[in-house]
Short mmCIF file of C-alpha atoms in Angstrom, two decimals:
data_model
loop_
_atom_site.label_atom_id
_atom_site.label_comp_id
_atom_site.label_asym_id
_atom_site.label_seq_id
_atom_site.Cartn_x
_atom_site.Cartn_y
_atom_site.Cartn_z
CA UNK V 2 -72.13 9.03 -79.81
CA UNK V 3 -70.43 11.90 -81.11
CA UNK V 4 -65.98 11.00 -81.35
CA UNK V 5 -63.33 11.35 -79.78
CA UNK V 6 -60.23 14.21 -81.36
CA UNK V 7 -56.96 13.37 -80.32
CA UNK V 8 -55.42 16.47 -79.43
CA UNK V 9 -53.48 18.10 -81.77
CA UNK V 10 -49.22 18.43 -81.17
CA UNK V 11 -46.90 20.82 -83.32
CA UNK V 12 -43.77 18.57 -82.52
CA UNK V 13 -40.77 20.30 -83.68
CA UNK V 14 -37.35 18.18 -84.23
CA UNK V 15 -34.15 18.31 -84.81
CA UNK V 16 -33.39 14.56 -85.41
CA UNK V 17 -35.14 12.01 -86.60
CA UNK V 18 -34.34 10.04 -83.32
CA UNK V 19 -36.22 12.70 -81.60
CA UNK V 20 -39.06 12.98 -83.97
CA UNK V 21 -38.94 8.84 -83.72
CA UNK V 22 -38.59 8.88 -79.73
CA UNK V 23 -41.40 10.97 -79.25
CA UNK V 24 -44.14 9.76 -81.64
CA UNK V 25 -43.48 6.28 -80.47
CA UNK V 26 -44.36 7.18 -77.08
CA UNK V 27 -47.27 9.32 -77.44
CA UNK V 28 -48.83 8.72 -80.45
CA UNK V 29 -51.55 7.04 -79.47
CA UNK V 30 -52.48 9.87 -77.20
CA UNK V 31 -51.93 12.57 -78.93
CA UNK V 32 -52.46 13.24 -82.65
CA UNK V 33 -48.68 14.39 -83.92
CA UNK V 34 -48.19 16.47 -86.32
CA UNK V 35 -44.04 16.26 -86.99
CA UNK V 36 -41.90 19.28 -88.96
CA UNK V 37 -38.75 19.87 -89.43
CA UNK V 38 -38.65 23.67 -89.58
CA UNK V 39 -39.99 26.51 -87.57
CA UNK V 40 -41.23 28.01 -90.86
CA UNK V 41 -43.32 24.51 -91.49
CA UNK V 42 -44.79 24.95 -88.27
CA UNK V 43 -45.82 27.91 -88.74
CA UNK V 44 -47.36 27.50 -91.25
CA UNK V 45 -49.28 24.89 -90.58
CA UNK V 46 -50.71 26.94 -86.84
CA UNK V 47 -51.82 29.32 -89.93
CA UNK V 48 -53.85 27.25 -91.21
CA UNK V 49 -55.15 25.42 -89.31
CA UNK V 50 -58.77 26.12 -87.89
CA UNK V 51 -57.35 25.78 -84.51
CA UNK V 52 -54.22 26.11 -82.78
CA UNK V 53 -53.24 22.83 -80.87
CA UNK V 54 -52.75 21.69 -77.77
CA UNK V 55 -49.19 21.78 -77.07
CA UNK V 56 -45.95 22.78 -79.31
CA UNK V 57 -42.81 20.22 -78.11
CA UNK V 58 -39.68 21.00 -79.54
CA UNK V 59 -37.14 17.48 -79.48
CA UNK V 60 -33.58 16.98 -79.93
CA UNK V 61 -33.06 20.55 -79.34
CA UNK V 62 -29.84 22.44 -76.69
CA UNK V 63 -30.63 24.70 -74.08
CA UNK V 64 -28.39 27.43 -75.65
CA UNK V 65 -30.84 27.30 -79.27
CA UNK V 66 -33.75 27.30 -77.73
CA UNK V 67 -33.64 30.88 -76.32
CA UNK V 68 -32.80 32.23 -79.12
CA UNK V 69 -35.67 29.76 -81.13
CA UNK V 70 -37.46 31.93 -82.89
CA UNK V 71 -40.53 29.68 -83.68
CA UNK V 72 -40.56 30.26 -79.73
CA UNK V 73 -40.92 33.78 -79.04
CA UNK V 74 -43.72 33.72 -82.00
CA UNK V 75 -45.32 30.74 -80.70
CA UNK V 76 -45.48 32.87 -77.10
CA UNK V 77 -46.60 36.13 -78.67
CA UNK V 78 -48.61 34.92 -81.58
CA UNK V 79 -50.60 31.88 -79.49
CA UNK V 80 -50.28 32.04 -76.15
CA UNK V 81 -52.53 28.67 -74.61
CA UNK V 82 -50.20 26.80 -76.38
CA UNK V 83 -48.58 24.54 -74.30
CA UNK V 84 -44.92 25.45 -75.31
CA UNK V 85 -42.44 22.36 -74.30
CA UNK V 86 -38.59 22.08 -74.73
CA UNK V 87 -37.51 18.08 -74.19
CA UNK V 88 -33.71 18.16 -73.93
CA UNK V 89 -30.90 15.98 -74.09
CA UNK V 90 -29.68 18.15 -71.16
CA UNK V 91 -30.61 20.99 -69.44
CA UNK V 92 -27.83 23.18 -67.68
CA UNK V 93 -29.09 25.41 -64.92
CA UNK V 94 -27.92 28.67 -66.60
CA UNK V 95 -30.09 28.05 -69.49
CA UNK V 96 -32.63 26.78 -68.14
CA UNK V 97 -33.07 30.63 -65.99
CA UNK V 98 -32.92 32.27 -69.37
CA UNK V 99 -35.16 30.37 -70.47
CA UNK V 100 -37.39 31.18 -67.67
CA UNK V 101 -36.57 34.40 -68.58
CA UNK V 102 -37.59 34.38 -72.10
CA UNK V 103 -40.88 32.46 -71.20
CA UNK V 104 -40.38 31.16 -73.96
CA UNK V 105 -41.48 27.51 -72.57
CA UNK V 106 -44.04 26.76 -70.32
CA UNK V 107 -42.58 23.02 -69.33
CA UNK V 108 -38.99 21.01 -70.64
CA UNK V 109 -37.62 17.64 -70.27
CA UNK V 110 -34.38 15.89 -70.28
CA UNK V 111 -33.83 12.73 -70.26
CA UNK V 112 -34.34 10.17 -69.58
CA UNK V 113 -38.49 11.21 -70.18
CA UNK V 114 -40.45 10.10 -67.66
CA UNK V 115 -43.36 9.69 -70.30
CA UNK V 116 -46.70 9.62 -68.08
CA UNK V 117 -45.31 12.93 -67.06
CA UNK V 118 -45.62 14.58 -69.94
CA UNK V 119 -49.10 13.11 -71.43
CA UNK V 120 -50.34 14.67 -68.26
CA UNK V 121 -49.12 17.85 -68.79
CA UNK V 122 -49.64 17.72 -73.03
CA UNK V 123 -53.97 16.61 -71.53
CA UNK V 124 -54.34 19.31 -68.86
CA UNK V 125 -52.92 21.28 -71.96
CA UNK V 126 -55.82 20.21 -74.48
CA UNK V 127 -58.29 19.81 -71.68
CA UNK V 128 -58.15 23.38 -69.98
CA UNK V 129 -57.15 25.62 -74.08
CA UNK V 130 -59.77 27.77 -74.47
CA UNK V 131 -61.49 25.99 -77.57
CA UNK V 132 -62.08 23.42 -76.31
CA UNK V 133 -63.76 25.20 -73.56
CA UNK V 134 -65.20 27.04 -74.96
CA UNK V 135 -63.89 30.29 -73.39
CA UNK V 136 -62.24 32.95 -74.86
CA UNK V 137 -58.92 34.62 -73.63
CA UNK V 138 -59.45 37.64 -70.96
CA UNK V 139 -57.27 40.02 -70.95
CA UNK V 140 -57.58 41.41 -67.51
CA UNK V 141 -57.83 44.79 -66.44
CA UNK V 142 -55.40 45.71 -62.91
CA UNK V 143 -57.63 45.23 -60.86
CA UNK V 144 -58.10 47.99 -57.14
CA UNK V 145 -56.79 47.14 -53.88
CA UNK V 146 -58.38 50.32 -51.99
CA UNK V 147 -55.32 52.07 -52.73
CA UNK V 148 -53.08 49.29 -50.74
CA UNK V 149 -49.44 48.90 -52.77
CA UNK V 150 -48.46 45.28 -53.40
CA UNK V 151 -46.34 42.97 -51.05
CA UNK V 152 -43.60 40.83 -52.05
CA UNK V 153 -42.69 38.86 -49.61
CA UNK V 154 -39.35 37.33 -49.19
CA UNK V 155 -38.08 34.05 -47.73
CA UNK V 156 -34.82 33.27 -46.42
CA UNK V 157 -32.49 31.83 -43.41
CA UNK V 158 -30.84 34.46 -44.42
CA UNK V 159 -32.44 37.34 -42.00
CA UNK V 160 -29.44 39.91 -42.12
CA UNK V 161 -29.17 39.24 -45.50
CA UNK V 162 -32.75 40.21 -46.30
CA UNK V 163 -33.10 42.52 -44.29
CA UNK V 164 -30.61 44.30 -45.86
CA UNK V 165 -32.10 43.91 -49.21
CA UNK V 166 -35.66 44.95 -48.46
CA UNK V 167 -33.98 47.82 -47.24
CA UNK V 168 -32.16 48.93 -50.74
CA UNK V 169 -35.76 48.11 -51.98
CA UNK V 170 -37.50 50.05 -50.68
CA UNK V 171 -34.83 53.26 -51.52
CA UNK V 172 -34.79 52.20 -55.27
CA UNK V 173 -38.78 52.28 -55.44
CA UNK V 174 -41.85 52.89 -53.99
CA UNK V 175 -44.28 51.21 -55.87
CA UNK V 176 -44.81 47.72 -53.28
CA UNK V 177 -44.41 46.88 -49.94
CA UNK V 178 -42.31 43.97 -48.47
CA UNK V 179 -42.08 41.59 -46.29
CA UNK V 180 -39.58 39.00 -44.74
CA UNK V 181 -40.31 35.73 -43.17
CA UNK V 182 -37.35 33.31 -41.64
CA UNK V 183 -38.88 30.02 -42.29
CA UNK V 184 -41.57 28.86 -44.13
CA UNK V 185 -43.42 28.46 -41.62
CA UNK V 186 -43.47 32.22 -40.42
CA UNK V 187 -44.77 32.87 -44.91
CA UNK V 188 -47.21 30.91 -44.56
CA UNK V 189 -48.79 33.19 -40.78
CA UNK V 190 -48.20 36.45 -43.07
CA UNK V 191 -49.91 34.66 -45.73
CA UNK V 192 -52.87 33.71 -43.29
CA UNK V 193 -53.15 37.75 -42.56
CA UNK V 194 -56.48 38.95 -43.45
CA UNK V 195 -56.01 41.72 -45.38
CA UNK V 196 -52.37 41.32 -47.27
CA UNK V 197 -51.56 42.67 -50.23
CA UNK V 198 -48.90 39.47 -51.05
CA UNK V 199 -48.99 39.87 -54.86
CA UNK V 200 -45.54 37.37 -54.80
CA UNK V 201 -43.50 35.41 -52.69
CA UNK V 202 -39.21 34.75 -53.20
CA UNK V 203 -38.05 31.75 -51.38
CA UNK V 204 -35.19 30.35 -51.20
CA UNK V 205 -35.18 26.13 -51.73
CA UNK V 206 -33.18 25.01 -49.02
CA UNK V 207 -34.74 26.15 -45.50
CA UNK V 208 -35.25 24.21 -42.16
CA UNK V 209 -38.41 22.22 -41.62
CA UNK V 210 -40.22 23.19 -44.48
CA UNK V 211 -37.84 24.24 -47.88
CA UNK V 212 -38.56 26.55 -50.36
CA UNK V 213 -40.11 23.81 -52.79
CA UNK V 214 -42.79 22.70 -50.36
CA UNK V 215 -43.47 26.02 -50.01
CA UNK V 216 -44.01 27.64 -52.93
CA UNK V 217 -46.60 24.38 -54.20
CA UNK V 218 -48.04 24.84 -51.51
CA UNK V 219 -48.87 28.51 -52.33
CA UNK V 220 -49.74 26.91 -55.97
CA UNK V 221 -52.96 25.34 -54.11
CA UNK V 222 -53.66 27.22 -51.79
CA UNK V 223 -53.56 30.64 -52.68
CA UNK V 224 -53.32 30.72 -56.69
CA UNK V 225 -53.17 34.05 -57.58
CA UNK V 226 -49.66 34.48 -55.22
CA UNK V 227 -46.32 34.22 -57.69
CA UNK V 228 -44.46 31.92 -57.03
CA UNK V 229 -39.87 32.79 -57.18
CA UNK V 230 -37.53 29.96 -56.35
CA UNK V 231 -34.20 30.56 -55.75
CA UNK V 232 -30.61 29.45 -54.16
CA UNK V 233 -26.99 29.34 -54.08
CA UNK V 234 -26.78 25.81 -55.10
CA UNK V 235 -26.97 24.82 -58.36
CA UNK V 236 -29.93 21.63 -58.28
CA UNK V 237 -30.92 21.67 -62.06
CA UNK V 238 -32.98 18.74 -60.08
CA UNK V 239 -35.49 20.78 -57.67
CA UNK V 240 -35.84 24.37 -60.67
CA UNK V 241 -36.68 21.12 -63.23
CA UNK V 242 -39.58 19.87 -60.45
CA UNK V 243 -40.34 23.64 -60.06
CA UNK V 244 -40.95 24.41 -63.20
CA UNK V 245 -42.84 21.40 -64.74
CA UNK V 246 -44.37 20.54 -61.09
CA UNK V 247 -45.37 23.68 -59.33
CA UNK V 248 -45.11 25.88 -62.05
CA UNK V 249 -42.29 28.57 -60.99
CA UNK V 250 -42.69 32.20 -62.73
CA UNK V 251 -39.06 32.29 -61.94
CA UNK V 252 -35.83 30.81 -60.75
CA UNK V 253 -33.67 32.76 -59.30
CA UNK V 254 -30.37 32.35 -58.52
CA UNK V 255 -27.86 33.96 -55.13
CA UNK V 256 -26.41 36.03 -55.03
CA UNK V 257 -28.64 38.59 -54.61
CA UNK V 258 -28.77 42.25 -56.07
CA UNK V 259 -31.09 44.63 -55.54
CA UNK V 260 -31.05 46.49 -59.22
CA UNK V 261 -31.73 42.27 -60.33
CA UNK V 262 -34.07 41.65 -59.10
CA UNK V 263 -36.44 44.77 -58.90
CA UNK V 264 -38.13 44.59 -62.41
CA UNK V 265 -38.49 41.04 -61.85
CA UNK V 266 -40.18 41.88 -58.67
CA UNK V 267 -42.48 45.14 -61.29
CA UNK V 268 -42.97 41.56 -63.23
CA UNK V 269 -44.59 39.54 -61.66
CA UNK V 270 -47.30 42.34 -60.04
CA UNK V 271 -48.52 42.60 -63.42
CA UNK V 272 -49.00 39.06 -63.78
CA UNK V 273 -49.98 38.50 -59.42
CA UNK V 274 -53.16 41.29 -61.16
CA UNK V 275 -53.33 39.18 -64.22
CA UNK V 276 -53.87 36.31 -61.92
CA UNK V 277 -56.06 38.42 -59.48
CA UNK V 278 -58.34 39.30 -62.92
CA UNK V 279 -59.81 36.42 -64.09
CA UNK V 280 -60.03 34.81 -61.19
CA UNK V 281 -61.98 37.26 -60.31
CA UNK V 282 -64.20 35.98 -63.58
CA UNK V 283 -63.31 32.92 -63.12
CA UNK V 284 -64.95 32.80 -59.43
CA UNK V 285 -67.84 35.19 -61.05
CA UNK V 286 -69.18 32.85 -63.65
CA UNK V 287 -69.44 30.13 -60.93
CA UNK V 288 -70.98 32.46 -59.01
CA UNK V 289 -73.65 33.40 -61.90
CA UNK V 290 -73.83 29.38 -63.02
CA UNK V 291 -74.15 28.50 -59.57
CA UNK V 292 -77.69 31.28 -58.86
CA UNK V 293 -78.69 29.76 -62.67
CA UNK V 294 -78.59 25.77 -60.70
CA UNK V 295 -79.76 26.43 -57.88
CA UNK V 296 -83.03 28.70 -58.87
CA UNK V 297 -83.36 24.94 -61.14
CA UNK V 298 -83.24 22.81 -57.84
CA UNK V 299 -85.64 25.31 -56.26
CA UNK V 300 -88.36 24.36 -58.75
CA UNK V 301 -87.54 21.18 -58.78
CA UNK V 302 -88.19 20.66 -55.29
CA UNK V 303 -91.26 22.70 -54.78
CA UNK V 304 -93.26 20.78 -57.98
CA UNK V 305 -92.96 17.68 -55.90
CA UNK V 306 -92.67 18.82 -52.78
CA UNK V 307 -95.78 20.26 -52.56
CA UNK V 308 -98.49 17.77 -54.51
CA UNK V 309 -96.79 15.16 -50.39
CA UNK V 310 -97.60 18.28 -48.69
CA UNK V 311 -100.82 19.68 -49.66
CA UNK V 312 -103.32 17.10 -48.45
CA UNK V 313 -101.83 18.87 -45.19
CA UNK V 314 -100.59 22.28 -44.63
CA UNK V 315 -101.14 25.07 -47.26
CA UNK V 316 -98.59 25.92 -49.60
CA UNK V 317 -97.42 29.69 -47.52
CA UNK V 318 -95.77 26.26 -45.32
CA UNK V 319 -93.51 25.02 -47.69
CA UNK V 320 -92.45 28.97 -49.24
CA UNK V 321 -92.12 29.72 -45.37
CA UNK V 322 -89.44 26.65 -45.26
CA UNK V 323 -87.45 27.03 -48.41
CA UNK V 324 -86.94 30.91 -48.00
CA UNK V 325 -85.83 30.45 -43.90
CA UNK V 326 -82.98 27.38 -45.89
CA UNK V 327 -81.73 29.60 -49.09
CA UNK V 328 -81.47 32.48 -46.64
CA UNK V 329 -78.03 29.91 -44.36
CA UNK V 330 -74.75 30.85 -46.45
CA UNK V 331 -73.17 27.83 -47.59
CA UNK V 332 -69.95 28.41 -49.10
CA UNK V 333 -69.19 29.75 -51.96
CA UNK V 334 -70.16 26.94 -55.23
CA UNK V 335 -66.41 25.96 -56.94
CA UNK V 336 -66.29 23.89 -60.12
CA UNK V 337 -66.82 20.81 -58.35
CA UNK V 338 -70.36 21.66 -57.51
CA UNK V 339 -71.08 22.78 -61.42
CA UNK V 340 -69.68 19.42 -62.18
CA UNK V 341 -71.70 17.63 -59.69
CA UNK V 342 -74.92 19.32 -60.28
CA UNK V 343 -74.58 18.94 -64.39
CA UNK V 344 -75.08 15.81 -64.05
CA UNK V 345 -78.40 15.70 -63.67
CA UNK V 346 -78.48 12.17 -61.30
CA UNK V 347 -76.72 13.94 -58.53
CA UNK V 348 -80.02 16.78 -58.57
CA UNK V 349 -83.31 14.01 -59.87
CA UNK V 350 -81.24 12.37 -57.14
CA UNK V 351 -81.22 14.92 -54.01
CA UNK V 352 -84.97 15.32 -55.30
CA UNK V 353 -86.29 11.73 -54.64
CA UNK V 354 -84.63 10.86 -51.83
CA UNK V 355 -85.19 13.77 -49.72
CA UNK V 356 -89.06 13.52 -50.47
CA UNK V 357 -88.75 9.49 -49.72
CA UNK V 358 -87.75 11.49 -46.29
CA UNK V 359 -90.68 13.75 -45.90
CA UNK V 360 -92.80 10.72 -47.51
CA UNK V 361 -91.54 8.76 -45.07
CA UNK V 362 -92.25 11.56 -41.60
CA UNK V 363 -95.62 12.51 -43.10
CA UNK V 364 -97.21 8.64 -42.88
CA UNK V 365 -96.39 8.31 -38.98
CA UNK V 366 -98.39 11.05 -38.35
CA UNK V 367 -102.24 10.27 -36.86
CA UNK V 368 -104.84 12.07 -35.01
CA UNK V 369 -104.73 15.63 -36.98
CA UNK V 370 -106.95 18.20 -35.76
CA UNK V 371 -107.60 21.52 -34.78
CA UNK V 372 -105.13 23.57 -32.33
CA UNK V 373 -106.34 23.30 -29.48
CA UNK V 374 -107.74 19.81 -28.05
CA UNK V 375 -105.21 17.23 -26.46
CA UNK V 376 -102.18 20.01 -26.19
CA UNK V 377 -102.52 20.17 -22.46
CA UNK V 378 -99.40 18.18 -22.11
CA UNK V 379 -97.33 20.65 -24.59
CA UNK V 380 -95.51 22.22 -22.27
CA UNK V 381 -94.68 18.99 -20.30
CA UNK V 382 -93.04 17.20 -24.09
CA UNK V 383 -90.84 19.51 -24.25
CA UNK V 384 -89.74 20.32 -20.29
CA UNK V 385 -89.42 16.21 -19.82
CA UNK V 386 -86.67 13.38 -22.12
CA UNK V 387 -86.11 13.85 -25.28
CA UNK V 388 -88.11 11.61 -27.69
CA UNK V 389 -86.37 8.51 -28.49
CA UNK V 390 -85.37 8.07 -30.77
CA UNK V 391 -87.31 6.29 -33.76
CA UNK V 392 -87.46 2.94 -35.08
CA UNK V 393 -87.95 2.07 -38.98
CA UNK V 394 -91.46 0.81 -37.95
CA UNK V 395 -91.71 2.49 -35.62
CA UNK V 396 -95.78 3.70 -34.52
CA UNK V 397 -98.00 6.41 -35.76
CA UNK V 398 -97.24 9.51 -33.22
CA UNK V 399 -99.17 13.24 -33.21
CA UNK V 400 -98.18 15.80 -34.57
CA UNK V 401 -96.77 17.07 -31.15
CA UNK V 402 -94.71 13.96 -30.77
CA UNK V 403 -93.28 14.64 -34.74
CA UNK V 404 -92.22 18.45 -33.90
CA UNK V 405 -90.01 17.20 -30.98
CA UNK V 406 -88.94 14.67 -32.91
CA UNK V 407 -87.66 16.89 -35.23
CA UNK V 408 -86.69 18.88 -33.08
CA UNK V 409 -84.26 16.61 -30.68
CA UNK V 410 -82.63 16.03 -34.60
CA UNK V 411 -81.90 19.11 -34.88
CA UNK V 412 -80.33 19.46 -31.81
CA UNK V 413 -78.13 16.93 -31.64
CA UNK V 414 -77.27 17.74 -35.61
CA UNK V 415 -75.96 20.64 -34.11
CA UNK V 416 -74.44 19.32 -31.27
CA UNK V 417 -77.00 20.63 -28.79
CA UNK V 418 -78.92 18.67 -26.98
CA UNK V 419 -82.03 18.46 -24.58
CA UNK V 420 -81.72 20.30 -21.83
CA UNK V 421 -80.38 23.70 -23.91
CA UNK V 422 -84.33 23.87 -24.77
CA UNK V 423 -85.46 27.71 -23.30
CA UNK V 424 -89.39 27.24 -22.83
CA UNK V 425 -90.71 30.94 -21.65
CA UNK V 426 -95.21 30.34 -20.81
CA UNK V 427 -97.73 33.16 -21.16
CA UNK V 428 -101.42 32.37 -20.30
CA UNK V 429 -102.72 30.89 -23.54
CA UNK V 430 -99.00 30.82 -25.48
CA UNK V 431 -96.51 28.72 -25.00
CA UNK V 432 -92.53 29.57 -26.62
CA UNK V 433 -89.88 27.46 -27.11
CA UNK V 434 -86.95 27.94 -28.88
CA UNK V 435 -82.85 26.28 -28.04
CA UNK V 436 -80.98 28.92 -25.93
CA UNK V 437 -77.29 27.90 -30.02
CA UNK V 438 -78.67 28.86 -32.79
CA UNK V 439 -78.47 25.72 -35.27
CA UNK V 440 -75.27 25.47 -37.37
CA UNK V 441 -76.13 23.86 -41.21
CA UNK V 442 -73.19 23.71 -43.34
CA UNK V 443 -75.00 22.63 -45.71
CA UNK V 444 -78.77 22.47 -46.58
CA UNK V 445 -80.90 21.18 -49.67
CA UNK V 446 -79.60 24.44 -52.23
CA UNK V 447 -76.44 24.25 -51.36
CA UNK V 448 -73.69 23.97 -53.68
CA UNK V 449 -72.90 20.44 -53.67
CA UNK V 450 -70.63 17.15 -55.14
CA UNK V 451 -72.48 13.96 -53.12
CA UNK V 452 -75.55 13.44 -50.98
CA UNK V 453 -75.57 11.58 -47.17
CA UNK V 454 -77.87 10.75 -44.97
CA UNK V 455 -77.63 12.62 -42.28
CA UNK V 456 -77.87 16.30 -44.76
CA UNK V 457 -81.48 14.94 -45.89
CA UNK V 458 -82.48 13.69 -41.94
CA UNK V 459 -81.39 17.40 -41.23
CA UNK V 460 -83.17 19.20 -43.75
CA UNK V 461 -85.68 16.33 -43.32
CA UNK V 462 -86.38 17.63 -39.70
CA UNK V 463 -86.24 21.05 -39.98
CA UNK V 464 -89.45 20.84 -43.12
CA UNK V 465 -91.12 18.97 -40.80
CA UNK V 466 -90.69 21.19 -37.72
CA UNK V 467 -92.39 24.15 -39.86
CA UNK V 468 -95.13 21.30 -40.87
CA UNK V 469 -95.47 20.09 -37.41
CA UNK V 470 -95.34 23.52 -36.35
CA UNK V 471 -97.90 24.22 -38.74
CA UNK V 472 -101.05 21.50 -38.07
CA UNK V 473 -101.05 22.69 -34.58
CA UNK V 474 -101.36 25.98 -34.83
CA UNK V 475 -97.88 27.66 -34.06
CA UNK V 476 -95.43 29.72 -35.99
CA UNK V 477 -92.32 29.50 -36.64
CA UNK V 478 -89.19 31.83 -36.66
CA UNK V 479 -86.27 31.98 -37.94
CA UNK V 480 -82.96 33.69 -39.16
CA UNK V 481 -80.24 32.73 -40.72
CA UNK V 482 -77.09 34.68 -38.89
CA UNK V 483 -74.05 32.31 -41.48
CA UNK V 484 -73.85 29.68 -41.17
CA UNK V 485 -76.61 28.95 -38.49
CA UNK V 486 -79.48 29.67 -37.71
CA UNK V 487 -81.89 31.23 -34.69
CA UNK V 488 -84.66 29.49 -34.47
CA UNK V 489 -88.41 30.24 -31.79
CA UNK V 490 -91.73 28.13 -31.93
CA UNK V 491 -94.88 29.66 -30.81
CA UNK V 492 -97.43 27.40 -29.93
CA UNK V 493 -101.06 27.61 -29.02
CA UNK V 494 -101.92 26.35 -25.46
CA UNK V 495 -104.87 26.16 -24.60
CA UNK V 496 -106.40 27.68 -21.00
CA UNK V 497 -106.70 25.50 -17.84
CA UNK V 498 -105.00 22.25 -19.50
CA UNK V 499 -103.46 21.58 -16.32
CA UNK V 500 -99.92 22.61 -17.64
#
């Protein structure tokens, strides 16, 4: 078993008390290297095999941190290192200056919340490129099909907002501007398809949802949108929380001035492009890794299902089923899906439990005979009442009866019932199709974080539909349309059978 190495944290302390306090709180969780001078910190970073997870400045006034050569050098030379300031008291104007110069990432004042600080330091350690094996990506500027980026200004004083927008439009033609007088209206703008909103600047105090709440929501739903919080009130606690928890780009004090906001918005748009490019690269990598996992899962399903089905149907039946499943769209894979799939327990359980479902269904078959004889009841089977819900110990049934039960399971899982079947008869064939497509939101080859019986039952029913139709000498036509499946079954019927 490998040994866990405590994440490295560099502590630049300005007093012995600050050093002792920090070590007492965090020595058990981190490997702390404490220094009393900027030079000693830089020498340690240069000599170390890898950069630390974080650089903590403790016991320093915010006014001193603004002009800190150590923080400035760490920002430019070691951008992946989290820079944290712990101070006795935060002055709002100085916090704004720290954000403007981007020399710190987090700022905490006394009294400290050790759990909160510990969480930030551990997150920095877990996401550092050195630990994850990734290199820092230098993003290029994406092309948004000639669209100008949009800055959305949210404030409940529309007259002031419109005046500011007119001034900014007069000063530049690099970006467009929109306004909203509530957080809810801002969210509507962001939900508009194709709206290239790059930056949201919102006032804190508004009716309904507050500005900080809006930015918190955007951080989850629109991570590439750069977030700026503004206020005419000197709310230090709100600003600190927005910096540490909301990860805002800037805190902008009112009153607004177009000449001051113009360079801020330009910088924010550049940051948006970096974030958007990095997110796109992450999504591409996630898609690539899931495609590899999906191929492996497909191979395991073939290896385990082929011996189970080989005595009943040819390999082409299994191939047709898996090709149909693979053609159905699914939600994009996320990191949570990759983590779950990389846990081989989930992958093995998926194959094992699905094969158990298939074996259980096949064990109920009896009287498997060549297609033709015994099919005089085919039309009445599909035009009558739906098959009864089978019990665990249900008696053996014919392929036609098992086909009816599989089809009923698929209908019910899509919110349909037996009355939605459309039957078309010809001299020697019966065509059966649901009048609406089946809804299949997840399947055997989709990203999964957990297994559920309804999913396995639906997928087993789809496989049994292919198997029983093959046993009856029929054919299945299946065409995917997004997360829907247009299904049609053609079955042979003996002429003169009394249908």
